[in-house]
XYZ file of C-alpha atoms in Angstrom:
147
model
C -17.684 -13.774 -17.627
C -19.868 -12.253 -20.309
C -17.951 -10.651 -23.157
C -18.962 -7.046 -23.805
C -20.288 -6.952 -27.348
C -21.370 -4.135 -29.623
C -25.073 -3.425 -29.613
C -27.916 -1.461 -28.116
C -29.787 -2.273 -24.943
C -33.248 -0.807 -25.444
C -34.669 1.594 -22.864
C -36.406 -0.253 -20.055
C -34.829 -3.618 -20.880
C -32.077 -5.536 -19.126
C -29.451 -7.604 -20.937
C -31.009 -10.911 -22.005
C -34.301 -9.743 -20.431
C -32.810 -9.928 -16.909
C -34.491 -8.012 -14.093
C -33.433 -8.518 -10.478
C -35.522 -7.760 -7.384
C -33.081 -6.925 -4.608
C -34.834 -6.137 -1.336
C -37.580 -4.209 -3.107
C -35.364 -2.408 -5.593
C -35.325 -3.194 -9.313
C -31.963 -3.695 -11.043
C -31.548 -4.323 -14.784
C -28.080 -5.042 -16.188
C -27.335 -2.942 -19.276
C -23.620 -3.654 -19.838
C -21.381 -6.398 -18.554
C -17.774 -7.189 -19.351
C -14.506 -7.689 -17.524
C -13.744 -3.968 -17.309
C -17.164 -2.731 -16.181
C -20.689 -3.622 -15.159
C -23.595 -1.161 -15.500
C -27.176 -1.503 -14.347
C -30.332 0.616 -14.324
C -32.082 0.865 -10.978
C -35.415 1.887 -9.530
C -35.435 2.617 -5.788
C -38.983 2.975 -4.411
C -39.400 5.524 -1.627
C -38.056 4.202 1.664
C -35.599 1.715 0.154
C -31.842 1.860 0.603
C -28.497 0.127 0.378
C -26.885 0.316 3.834
C -23.287 1.445 4.286
C -20.835 -0.909 2.640
C -17.441 -1.033 0.955
C -16.267 -2.354 -2.408
C -12.589 -3.034 -1.741
C -11.823 -3.898 -5.374
C -14.160 -1.676 -7.444
C -14.765 1.977 -8.161
C -18.517 2.707 -8.250
C -20.420 5.520 -9.960
C -24.075 6.554 -9.972
C -25.784 8.944 -12.407
C -29.102 10.014 -10.858
C -31.691 10.078 -13.651
C -34.826 11.010 -11.676
C -35.376 11.912 -8.044
C -33.058 12.436 -5.086
C -30.734 10.171 -3.128
C -29.522 10.863 0.383
C -26.024 9.442 0.771
C -23.344 8.706 3.285
C -19.957 8.912 1.549
C -16.856 8.286 3.611
C -18.770 9.334 6.744
C -20.209 12.537 5.229
C -23.945 13.136 4.578
C -24.696 14.330 1.027
C -27.567 14.504 -1.448
C -27.648 13.932 -5.195
C -30.452 14.862 -7.588
C -31.268 14.246 -11.252
C -28.199 14.855 -13.410
C -25.687 14.506 -10.580
C -22.822 12.001 -10.763
C -21.797 10.261 -7.543
C -18.204 8.942 -7.426
C -17.230 6.288 -4.872
C -13.611 5.147 -5.180
C -12.793 1.607 -4.095
C -12.360 1.247 -0.363
C -14.652 4.208 0.461
C -17.650 3.484 2.698
C -20.960 4.499 1.137
C -24.688 4.077 1.748
C -27.543 5.073 -0.564
C -31.026 6.015 0.698
C -34.273 7.088 -0.945
C -36.029 9.263 1.640
C -37.496 11.580 -1.003
C -41.151 10.516 -0.995
C -40.908 9.427 -4.658
C -39.098 6.755 -6.691
C -35.483 7.333 -7.743
C -34.105 6.093 -11.064
C -30.357 5.859 -11.536
C -27.657 4.267 -13.650
C -24.964 2.534 -11.577
C -21.670 1.192 -12.865
C -18.625 -0.400 -11.326
C -15.124 -0.923 -12.642
C -13.739 -3.485 -12.864
C -16.818 -5.706 -12.997
C -15.384 -8.358 -10.661
C -18.199 -10.581 -9.335
C -21.089 -8.131 -8.872
C -23.223 -9.622 -11.680
C -23.022 -13.035 -10.001
C -23.818 -11.472 -6.619
C -26.987 -9.859 -7.978
C -28.024 -13.125 -9.599
C -27.616 -14.906 -6.257
C -29.503 -12.337 -4.149
C -32.397 -11.859 -6.591
C -35.619 -12.388 -4.588
C -33.740 -13.152 -1.333
C -36.016 -11.571 1.300
C -33.751 -11.873 4.347
C -31.330 -8.891 4.632
C -28.960 -10.944 6.830
C -28.701 -13.568 4.073
C -28.030 -10.835 1.489
C -25.189 -9.516 3.688
C -23.758 -13.037 4.092
C -23.818 -13.715 0.342
C -22.408 -10.256 -0.450
C -19.351 -10.988 1.694
C -18.596 -13.930 -0.622
C -18.474 -11.459 -3.545
C -16.161 -8.739 -2.183
C -18.893 -6.439 -0.816
C -18.559 -5.762 2.892
C -21.640 -4.393 4.648
C -20.834 -2.473 7.801
C -22.584 -3.018 11.139
C -25.289 -0.487 12.024
C -24.062 2.441 14.149
C -24.474 2.207 17.917
């Protein structure tokens, strides 16, 4: 576990220069400690994170630019620049960029648990089924598609 230390992460940079490519989305860790993990994201148009559950983490998203379409606990919602999305642990959620433009957002989870390690493992993994399999090893449960 990385110890959260005082300092500044410069705009556009990830901690220790880390940038992850996760199924076409860009994630850059900006804070990591036992109590929380935060990461900047860029979701190109048409990318998404399918419905899933974090059983042991609360998750938050501050939309910085653009618009997300969401499914939160079975309800369709949208969030635009400036909005804060709250997803308590155990609540199903899916995040979709159907806006026609990129979406930038700051995500954070608390406690950090094993999400940093998960992202390290799925960096550049091109097979969604493999991402789902690895995620299950790190307390993230992807749900089967409807129907």
